[in-house]
PDB file of C-alpha atoms in Angstrom:
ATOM      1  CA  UNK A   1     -22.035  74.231  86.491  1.00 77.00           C
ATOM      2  CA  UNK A   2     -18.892  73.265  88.979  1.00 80.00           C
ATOM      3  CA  UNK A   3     -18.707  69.307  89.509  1.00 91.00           C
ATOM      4  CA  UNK A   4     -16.974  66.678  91.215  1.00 95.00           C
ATOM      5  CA  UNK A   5     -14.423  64.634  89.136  1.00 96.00           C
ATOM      6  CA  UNK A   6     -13.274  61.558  89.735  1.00 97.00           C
ATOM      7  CA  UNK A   7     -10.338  59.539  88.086  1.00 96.00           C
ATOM      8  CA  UNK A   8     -10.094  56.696  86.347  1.00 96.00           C
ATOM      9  CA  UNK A   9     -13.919  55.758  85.541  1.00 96.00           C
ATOM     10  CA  UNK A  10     -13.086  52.032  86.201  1.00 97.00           C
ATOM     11  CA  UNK A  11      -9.905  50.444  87.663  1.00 97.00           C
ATOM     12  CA  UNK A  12      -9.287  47.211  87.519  1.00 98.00           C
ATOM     13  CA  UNK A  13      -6.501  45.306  89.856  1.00 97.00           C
ATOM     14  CA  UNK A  14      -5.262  42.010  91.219  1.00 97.00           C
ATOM     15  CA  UNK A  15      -6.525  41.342  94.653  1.00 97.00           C
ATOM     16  CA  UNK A  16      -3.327  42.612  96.980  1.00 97.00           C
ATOM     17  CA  UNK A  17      -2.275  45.631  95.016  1.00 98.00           C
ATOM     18  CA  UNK A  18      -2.432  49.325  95.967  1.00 98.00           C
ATOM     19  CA  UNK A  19      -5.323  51.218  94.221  1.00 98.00           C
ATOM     20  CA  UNK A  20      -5.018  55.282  94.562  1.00 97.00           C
ATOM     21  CA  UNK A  21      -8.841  56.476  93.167  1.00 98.00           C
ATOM     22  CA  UNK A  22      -8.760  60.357  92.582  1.00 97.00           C
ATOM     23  CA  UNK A  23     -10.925  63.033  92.492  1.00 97.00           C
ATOM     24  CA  UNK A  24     -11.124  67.081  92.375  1.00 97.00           C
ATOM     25  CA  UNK A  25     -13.674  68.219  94.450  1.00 95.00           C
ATOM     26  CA  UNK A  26     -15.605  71.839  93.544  1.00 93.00           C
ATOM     27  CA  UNK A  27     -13.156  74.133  93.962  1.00 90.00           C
ATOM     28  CA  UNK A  28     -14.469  76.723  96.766  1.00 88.00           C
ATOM     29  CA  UNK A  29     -15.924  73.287  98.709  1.00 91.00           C
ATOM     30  CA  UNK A  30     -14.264  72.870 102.173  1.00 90.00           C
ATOM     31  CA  UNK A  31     -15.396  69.181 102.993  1.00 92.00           C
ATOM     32  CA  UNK A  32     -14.283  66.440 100.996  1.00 94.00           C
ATOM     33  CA  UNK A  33     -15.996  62.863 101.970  1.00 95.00           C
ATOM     34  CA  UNK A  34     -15.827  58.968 100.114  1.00 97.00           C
ATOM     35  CA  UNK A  35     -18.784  56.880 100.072  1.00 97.00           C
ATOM     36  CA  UNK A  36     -18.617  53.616  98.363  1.00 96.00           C
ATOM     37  CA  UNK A  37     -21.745  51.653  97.002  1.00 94.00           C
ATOM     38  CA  UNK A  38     -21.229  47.795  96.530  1.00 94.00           C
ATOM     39  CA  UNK A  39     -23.114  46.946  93.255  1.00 88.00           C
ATOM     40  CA  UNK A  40     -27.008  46.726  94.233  1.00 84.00           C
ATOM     41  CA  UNK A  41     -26.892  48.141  97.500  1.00 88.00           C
ATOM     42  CA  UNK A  42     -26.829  51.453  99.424  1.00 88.00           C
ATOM     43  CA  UNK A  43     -24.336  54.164  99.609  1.00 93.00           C
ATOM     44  CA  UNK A  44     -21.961  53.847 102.394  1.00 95.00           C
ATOM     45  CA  UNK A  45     -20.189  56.642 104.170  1.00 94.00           C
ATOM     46  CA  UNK A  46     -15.860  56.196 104.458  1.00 97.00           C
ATOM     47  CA  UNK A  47     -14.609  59.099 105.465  1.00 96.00           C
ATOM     48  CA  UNK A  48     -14.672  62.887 105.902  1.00 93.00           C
ATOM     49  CA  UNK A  49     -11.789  64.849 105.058  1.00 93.00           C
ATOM     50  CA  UNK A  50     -11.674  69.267 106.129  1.00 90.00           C
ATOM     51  CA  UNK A  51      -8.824  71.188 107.007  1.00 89.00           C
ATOM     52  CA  UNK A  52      -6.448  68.541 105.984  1.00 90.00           C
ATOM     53  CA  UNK A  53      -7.237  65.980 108.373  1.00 92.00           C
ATOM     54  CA  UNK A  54      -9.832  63.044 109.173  1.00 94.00           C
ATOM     55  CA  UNK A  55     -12.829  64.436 110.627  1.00 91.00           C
ATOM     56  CA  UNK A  56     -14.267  61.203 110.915  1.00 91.00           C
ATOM     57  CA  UNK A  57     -14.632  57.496 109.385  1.00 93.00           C
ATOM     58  CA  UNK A  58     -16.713  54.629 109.532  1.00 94.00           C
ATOM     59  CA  UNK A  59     -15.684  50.819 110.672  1.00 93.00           C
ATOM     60  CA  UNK A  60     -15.061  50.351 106.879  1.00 94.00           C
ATOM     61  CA  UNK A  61     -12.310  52.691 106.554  1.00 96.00           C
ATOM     62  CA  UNK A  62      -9.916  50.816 108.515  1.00 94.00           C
ATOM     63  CA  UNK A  63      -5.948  50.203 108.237  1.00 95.00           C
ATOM     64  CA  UNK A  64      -5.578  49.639 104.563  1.00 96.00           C
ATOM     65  CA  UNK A  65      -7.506  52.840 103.572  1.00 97.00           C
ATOM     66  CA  UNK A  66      -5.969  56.469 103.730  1.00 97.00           C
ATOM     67  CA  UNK A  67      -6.962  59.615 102.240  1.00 97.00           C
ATOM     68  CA  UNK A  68      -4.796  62.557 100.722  1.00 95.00           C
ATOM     69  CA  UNK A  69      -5.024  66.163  99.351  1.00 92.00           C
ATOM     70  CA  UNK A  70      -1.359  66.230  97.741  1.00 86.00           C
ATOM     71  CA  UNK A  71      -2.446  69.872  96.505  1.00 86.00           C
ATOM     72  CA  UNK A  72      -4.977  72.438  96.535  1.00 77.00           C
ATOM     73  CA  UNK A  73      -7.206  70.655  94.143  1.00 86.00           C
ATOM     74  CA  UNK A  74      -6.829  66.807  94.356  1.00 93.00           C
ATOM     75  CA  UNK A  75      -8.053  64.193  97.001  1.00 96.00           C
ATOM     76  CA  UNK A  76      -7.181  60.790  96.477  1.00 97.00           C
ATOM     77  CA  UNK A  77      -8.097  57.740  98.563  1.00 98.00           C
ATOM     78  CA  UNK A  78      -5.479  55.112  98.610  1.00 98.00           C
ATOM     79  CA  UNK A  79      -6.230  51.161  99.450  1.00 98.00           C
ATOM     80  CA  UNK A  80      -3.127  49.931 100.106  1.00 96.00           C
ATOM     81  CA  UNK A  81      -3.359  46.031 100.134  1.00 94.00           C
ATOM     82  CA  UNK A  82      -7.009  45.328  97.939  1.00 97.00           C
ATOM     83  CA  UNK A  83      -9.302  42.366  98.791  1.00 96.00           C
ATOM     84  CA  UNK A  84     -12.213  41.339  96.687  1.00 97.00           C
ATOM     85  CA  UNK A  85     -14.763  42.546  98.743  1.00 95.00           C
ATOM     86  CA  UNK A  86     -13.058  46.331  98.067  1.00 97.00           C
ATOM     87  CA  UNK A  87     -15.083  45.566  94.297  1.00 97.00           C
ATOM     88  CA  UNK A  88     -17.400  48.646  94.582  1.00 97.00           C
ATOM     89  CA  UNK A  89     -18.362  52.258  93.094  1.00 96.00           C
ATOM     90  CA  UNK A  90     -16.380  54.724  94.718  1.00 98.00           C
ATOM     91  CA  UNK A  91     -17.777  58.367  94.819  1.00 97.00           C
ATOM     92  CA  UNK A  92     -16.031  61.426  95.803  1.00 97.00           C
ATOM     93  CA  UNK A  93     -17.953  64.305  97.217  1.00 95.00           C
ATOM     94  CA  UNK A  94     -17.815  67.894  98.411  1.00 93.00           C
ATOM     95  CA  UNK A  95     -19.819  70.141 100.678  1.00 90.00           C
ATOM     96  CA  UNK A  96     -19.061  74.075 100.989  1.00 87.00           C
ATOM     97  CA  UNK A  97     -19.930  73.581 104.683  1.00 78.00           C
ATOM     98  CA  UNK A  98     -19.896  70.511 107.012  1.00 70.00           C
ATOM     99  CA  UNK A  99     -23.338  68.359 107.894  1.00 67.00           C
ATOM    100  CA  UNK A 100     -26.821  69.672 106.931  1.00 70.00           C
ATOM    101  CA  UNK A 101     -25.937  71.212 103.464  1.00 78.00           C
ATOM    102  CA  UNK A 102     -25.967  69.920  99.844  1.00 84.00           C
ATOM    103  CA  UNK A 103     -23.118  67.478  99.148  1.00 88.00           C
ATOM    104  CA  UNK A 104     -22.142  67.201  95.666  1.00 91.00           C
ATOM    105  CA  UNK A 105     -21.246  63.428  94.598  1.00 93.00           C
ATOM    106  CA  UNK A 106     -19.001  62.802  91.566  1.00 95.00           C
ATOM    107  CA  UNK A 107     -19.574  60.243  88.997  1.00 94.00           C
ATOM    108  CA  UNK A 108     -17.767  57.719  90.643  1.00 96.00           C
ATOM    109  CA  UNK A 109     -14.972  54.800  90.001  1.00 97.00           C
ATOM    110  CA  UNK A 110     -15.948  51.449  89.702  1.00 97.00           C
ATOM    111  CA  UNK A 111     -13.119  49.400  91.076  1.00 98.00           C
ATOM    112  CA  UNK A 112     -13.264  45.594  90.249  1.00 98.00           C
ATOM    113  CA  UNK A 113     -10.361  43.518  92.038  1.00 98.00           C
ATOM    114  CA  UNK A 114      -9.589  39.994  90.704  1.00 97.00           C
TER     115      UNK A 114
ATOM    116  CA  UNK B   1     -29.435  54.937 116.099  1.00 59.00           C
ATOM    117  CA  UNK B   2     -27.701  56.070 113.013  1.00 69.00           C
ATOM    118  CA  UNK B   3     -29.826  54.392 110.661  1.00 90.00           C
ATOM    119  CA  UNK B   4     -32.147  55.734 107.774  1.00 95.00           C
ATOM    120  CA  UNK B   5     -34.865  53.376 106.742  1.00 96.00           C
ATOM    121  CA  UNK B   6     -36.482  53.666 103.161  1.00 97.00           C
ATOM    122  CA  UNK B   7     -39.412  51.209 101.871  1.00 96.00           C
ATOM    123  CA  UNK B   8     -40.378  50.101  98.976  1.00 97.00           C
ATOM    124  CA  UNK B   9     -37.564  48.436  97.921  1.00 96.00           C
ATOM    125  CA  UNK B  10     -38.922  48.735  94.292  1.00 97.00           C
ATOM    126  CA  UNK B  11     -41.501  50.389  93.229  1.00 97.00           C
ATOM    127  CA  UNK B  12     -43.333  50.186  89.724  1.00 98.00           C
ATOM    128  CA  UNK B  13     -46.200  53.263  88.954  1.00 98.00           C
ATOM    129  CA  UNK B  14     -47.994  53.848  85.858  1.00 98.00           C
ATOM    130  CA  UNK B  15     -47.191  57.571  84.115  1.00 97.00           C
ATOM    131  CA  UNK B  16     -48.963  60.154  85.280  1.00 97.00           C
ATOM    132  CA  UNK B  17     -49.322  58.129  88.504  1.00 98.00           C
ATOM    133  CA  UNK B  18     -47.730  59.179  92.481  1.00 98.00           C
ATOM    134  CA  UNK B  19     -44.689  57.541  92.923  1.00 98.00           C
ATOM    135  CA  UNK B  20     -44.214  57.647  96.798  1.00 98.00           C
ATOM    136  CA  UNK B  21     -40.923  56.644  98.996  1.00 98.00           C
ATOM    137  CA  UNK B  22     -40.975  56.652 102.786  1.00 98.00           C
ATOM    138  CA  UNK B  23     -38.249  57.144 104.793  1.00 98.00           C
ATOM    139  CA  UNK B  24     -37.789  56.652 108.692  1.00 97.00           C
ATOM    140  CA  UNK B  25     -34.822  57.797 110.957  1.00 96.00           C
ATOM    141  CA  UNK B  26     -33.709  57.137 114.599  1.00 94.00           C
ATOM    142  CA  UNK B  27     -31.394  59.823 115.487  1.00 91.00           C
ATOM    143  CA  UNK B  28     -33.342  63.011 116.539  1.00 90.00           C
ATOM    144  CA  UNK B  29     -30.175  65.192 116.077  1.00 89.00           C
ATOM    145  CA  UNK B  30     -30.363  65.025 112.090  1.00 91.00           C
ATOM    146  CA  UNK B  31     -31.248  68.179 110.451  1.00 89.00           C
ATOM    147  CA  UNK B  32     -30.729  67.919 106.835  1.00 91.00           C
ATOM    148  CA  UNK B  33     -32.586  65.456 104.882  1.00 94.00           C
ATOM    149  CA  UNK B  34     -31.966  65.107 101.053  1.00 94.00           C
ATOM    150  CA  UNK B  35     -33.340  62.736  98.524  1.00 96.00           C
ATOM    151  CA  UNK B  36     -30.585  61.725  95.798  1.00 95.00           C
ATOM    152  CA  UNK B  37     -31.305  60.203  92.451  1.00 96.00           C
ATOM    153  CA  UNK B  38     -29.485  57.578  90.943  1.00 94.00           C
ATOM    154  CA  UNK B  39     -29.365  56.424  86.986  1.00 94.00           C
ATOM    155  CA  UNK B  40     -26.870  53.373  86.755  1.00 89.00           C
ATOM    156  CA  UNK B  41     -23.614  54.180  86.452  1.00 86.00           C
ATOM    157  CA  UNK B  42     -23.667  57.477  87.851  1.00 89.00           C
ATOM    158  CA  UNK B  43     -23.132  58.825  91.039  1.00 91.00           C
ATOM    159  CA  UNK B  44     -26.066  60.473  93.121  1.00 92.00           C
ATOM    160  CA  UNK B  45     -27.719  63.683  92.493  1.00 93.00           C
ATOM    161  CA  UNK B  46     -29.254  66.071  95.166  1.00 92.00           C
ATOM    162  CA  UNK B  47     -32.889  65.578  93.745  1.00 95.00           C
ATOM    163  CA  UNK B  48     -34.712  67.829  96.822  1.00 95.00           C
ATOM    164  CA  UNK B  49     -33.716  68.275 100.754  1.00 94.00           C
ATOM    165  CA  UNK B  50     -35.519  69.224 103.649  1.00 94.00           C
ATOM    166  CA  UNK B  51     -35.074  70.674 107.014  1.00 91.00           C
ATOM    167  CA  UNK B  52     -36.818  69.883 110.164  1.00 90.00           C
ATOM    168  CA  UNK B  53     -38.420  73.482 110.611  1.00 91.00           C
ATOM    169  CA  UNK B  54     -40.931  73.094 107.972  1.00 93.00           C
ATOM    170  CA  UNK B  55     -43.046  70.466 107.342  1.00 95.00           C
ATOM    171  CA  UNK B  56     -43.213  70.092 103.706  1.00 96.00           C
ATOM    172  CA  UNK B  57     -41.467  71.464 100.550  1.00 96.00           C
ATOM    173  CA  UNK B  58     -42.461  71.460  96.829  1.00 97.00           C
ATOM    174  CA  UNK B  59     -39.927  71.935  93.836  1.00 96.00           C
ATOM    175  CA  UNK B  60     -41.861  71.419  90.854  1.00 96.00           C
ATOM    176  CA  UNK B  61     -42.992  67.389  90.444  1.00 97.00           C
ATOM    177  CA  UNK B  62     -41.008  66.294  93.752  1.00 97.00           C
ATOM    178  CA  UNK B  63     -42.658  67.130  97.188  1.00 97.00           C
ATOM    179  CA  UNK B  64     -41.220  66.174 100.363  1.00 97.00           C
ATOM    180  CA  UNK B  65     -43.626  65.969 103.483  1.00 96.00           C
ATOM    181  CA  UNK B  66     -41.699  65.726 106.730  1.00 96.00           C
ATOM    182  CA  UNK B  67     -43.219  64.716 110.075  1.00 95.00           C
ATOM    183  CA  UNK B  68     -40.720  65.293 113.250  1.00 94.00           C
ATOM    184  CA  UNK B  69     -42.995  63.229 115.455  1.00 94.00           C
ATOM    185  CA  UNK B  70     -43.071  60.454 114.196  1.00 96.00           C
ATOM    186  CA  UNK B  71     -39.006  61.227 112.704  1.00 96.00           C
ATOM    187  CA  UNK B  72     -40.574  60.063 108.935  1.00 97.00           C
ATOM    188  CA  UNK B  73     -40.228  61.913 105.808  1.00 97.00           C
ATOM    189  CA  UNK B  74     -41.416  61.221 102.543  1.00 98.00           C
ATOM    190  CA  UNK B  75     -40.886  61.741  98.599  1.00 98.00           C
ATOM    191  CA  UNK B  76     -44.029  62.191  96.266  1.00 98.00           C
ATOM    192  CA  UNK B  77     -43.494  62.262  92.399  1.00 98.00           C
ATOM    193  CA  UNK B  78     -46.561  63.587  90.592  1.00 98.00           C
ATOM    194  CA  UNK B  79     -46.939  62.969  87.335  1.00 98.00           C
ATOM    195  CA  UNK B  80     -44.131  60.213  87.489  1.00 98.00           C
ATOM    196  CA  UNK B  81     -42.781  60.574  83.679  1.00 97.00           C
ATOM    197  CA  UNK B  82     -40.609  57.153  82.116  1.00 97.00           C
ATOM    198  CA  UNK B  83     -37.754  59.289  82.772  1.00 97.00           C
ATOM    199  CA  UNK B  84     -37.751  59.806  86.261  1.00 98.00           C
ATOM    200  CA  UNK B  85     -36.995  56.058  86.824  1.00 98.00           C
ATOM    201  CA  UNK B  86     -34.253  55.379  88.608  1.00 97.00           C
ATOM    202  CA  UNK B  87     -33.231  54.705  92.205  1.00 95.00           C
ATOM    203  CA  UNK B  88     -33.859  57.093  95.175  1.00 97.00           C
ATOM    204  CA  UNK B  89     -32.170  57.522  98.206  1.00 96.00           C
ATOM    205  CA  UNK B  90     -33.114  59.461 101.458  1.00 97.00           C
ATOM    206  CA  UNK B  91     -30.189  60.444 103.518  1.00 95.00           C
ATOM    207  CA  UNK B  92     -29.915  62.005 107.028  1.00 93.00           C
ATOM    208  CA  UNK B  93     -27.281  64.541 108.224  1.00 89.00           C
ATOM    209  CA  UNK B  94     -26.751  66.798 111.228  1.00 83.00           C
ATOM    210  CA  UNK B  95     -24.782  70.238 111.236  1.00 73.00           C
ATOM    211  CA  UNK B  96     -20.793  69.321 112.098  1.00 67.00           C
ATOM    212  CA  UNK B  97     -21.055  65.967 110.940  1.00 63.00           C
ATOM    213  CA  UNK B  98     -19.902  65.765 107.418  1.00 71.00           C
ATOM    214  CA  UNK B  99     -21.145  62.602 106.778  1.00 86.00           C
ATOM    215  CA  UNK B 100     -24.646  62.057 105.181  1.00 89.00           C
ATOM    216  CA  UNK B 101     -26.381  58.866 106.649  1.00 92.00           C
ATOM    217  CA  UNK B 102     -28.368  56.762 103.401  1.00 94.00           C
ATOM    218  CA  UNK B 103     -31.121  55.082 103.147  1.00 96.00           C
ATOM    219  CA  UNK B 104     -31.679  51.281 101.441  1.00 94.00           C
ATOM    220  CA  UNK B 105     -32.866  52.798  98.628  1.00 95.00           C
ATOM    221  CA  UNK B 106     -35.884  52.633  96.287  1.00 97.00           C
ATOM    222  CA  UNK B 107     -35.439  51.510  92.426  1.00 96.00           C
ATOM    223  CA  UNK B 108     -38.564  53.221  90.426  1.00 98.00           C
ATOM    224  CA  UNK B 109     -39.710  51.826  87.261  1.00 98.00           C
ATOM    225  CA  UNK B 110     -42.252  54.125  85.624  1.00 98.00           C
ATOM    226  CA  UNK B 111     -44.470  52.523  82.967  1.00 97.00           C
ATOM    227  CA  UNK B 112     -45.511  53.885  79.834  1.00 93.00           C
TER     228      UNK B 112
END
């Protein structure tokens, strides 16, 4: 069965470093999205990602975030200056269409910054 | 208006018991409603979804009853088994928006 995969499992960094968190989406998928989870709490939408561009973010994903697809099978989200509030499961997902359809959520990278 | 709001917070059911999550949304233009599962450490799995033209949908254990009226929606586990404990999340989402809107979420312990 196709899947989501995201790279490394677990990163850990010093508070102020760049973090790049990658994934590979399923490979006839057209949206590409990154929801974080803080530990404990609910899943929180980041950003949506078709036709190489931003279709849209939330007030999380602000200056220090971008997003990537470097190729046709990697997307990467990039925090460019980390604080330790970024500490949270990162999942990457894919959807074959946009909105009301089945998104398929990878197994995530926990990021710890110290 | 965007919200999605899911009670229990926790929920513990005996097996063979109903487990059942409610779920309570705002924005009238959501269409898609999915219920993920969550074991720790993983990332969420499409468990069952809904749309708003039918009213309720079985796939084997996992029923979801959906009222438009009242914009609620609901998970029922029969037969809740040990292994089906986890968390649960509802979500919202509406056609052109990629973004799936989540719920507080609901961990489920079922007892042997």
């Amino acid at each position: 069965e196709p899947e989501v995969t995201q790279t490394p499992s677990h990163q850990v960094t010093q508070m102020g470093q760049e973090v790049i968190l990658r994934c590979v989406p399923i490979s006839n998928h057209l949206y590409f999205y990154w929801y974080r989870q803080i530990l404990g709490q609910k899943v929180e939408f980041l950003v949506s990602f078709y036709n190489n561009e931003i279709s849209e973010k939330s007030e999380i994903f602000d200056d220090q975030f971008s997003v990537e697809r470097p190729d046709g099978s990697n997307f990467t989200l990039k925090i460019r200056s980390t604080k330790l509030e970024d500490s949270a499961m990162y999942f990457c997902a894919s959807s074959e269409v946009g909105g009301n359809t089945e998104a398929f959520f990878g197994q995530g990278t926990r990021l710890t910054v110290v | 208006q965007q919200q999605v709001k899911q009670s229990p917070q926790s929920l513990i059911v005996q097996k063979g018991g109903i487990s059942i999550i409610n779920c309570a949304y705002e924005n009238t233009a959501f269409d898609y409603f999915p219920w993920y599962q969550q074991f720790p450490g993983k990332g969420p799995a499409l468990l069952i979804a809904i749309r708003p033209d039918v009213s309720e949908k079985k796939e084997g254990r996992f029923t979801i009853s959906f009222n438009k009226s009242a914009k609620q929606f609901s998970l029922h586990i029969m037969d809740s088994q040990p292994g089906d404990s986890a968390t649960y999340f509802c979500a919202a989402s509406m056609a052109g928006a990629g973004k799936s809107t989540f719920g507080d979420g609901t961990t489920l312990t079922v007892k042997p």
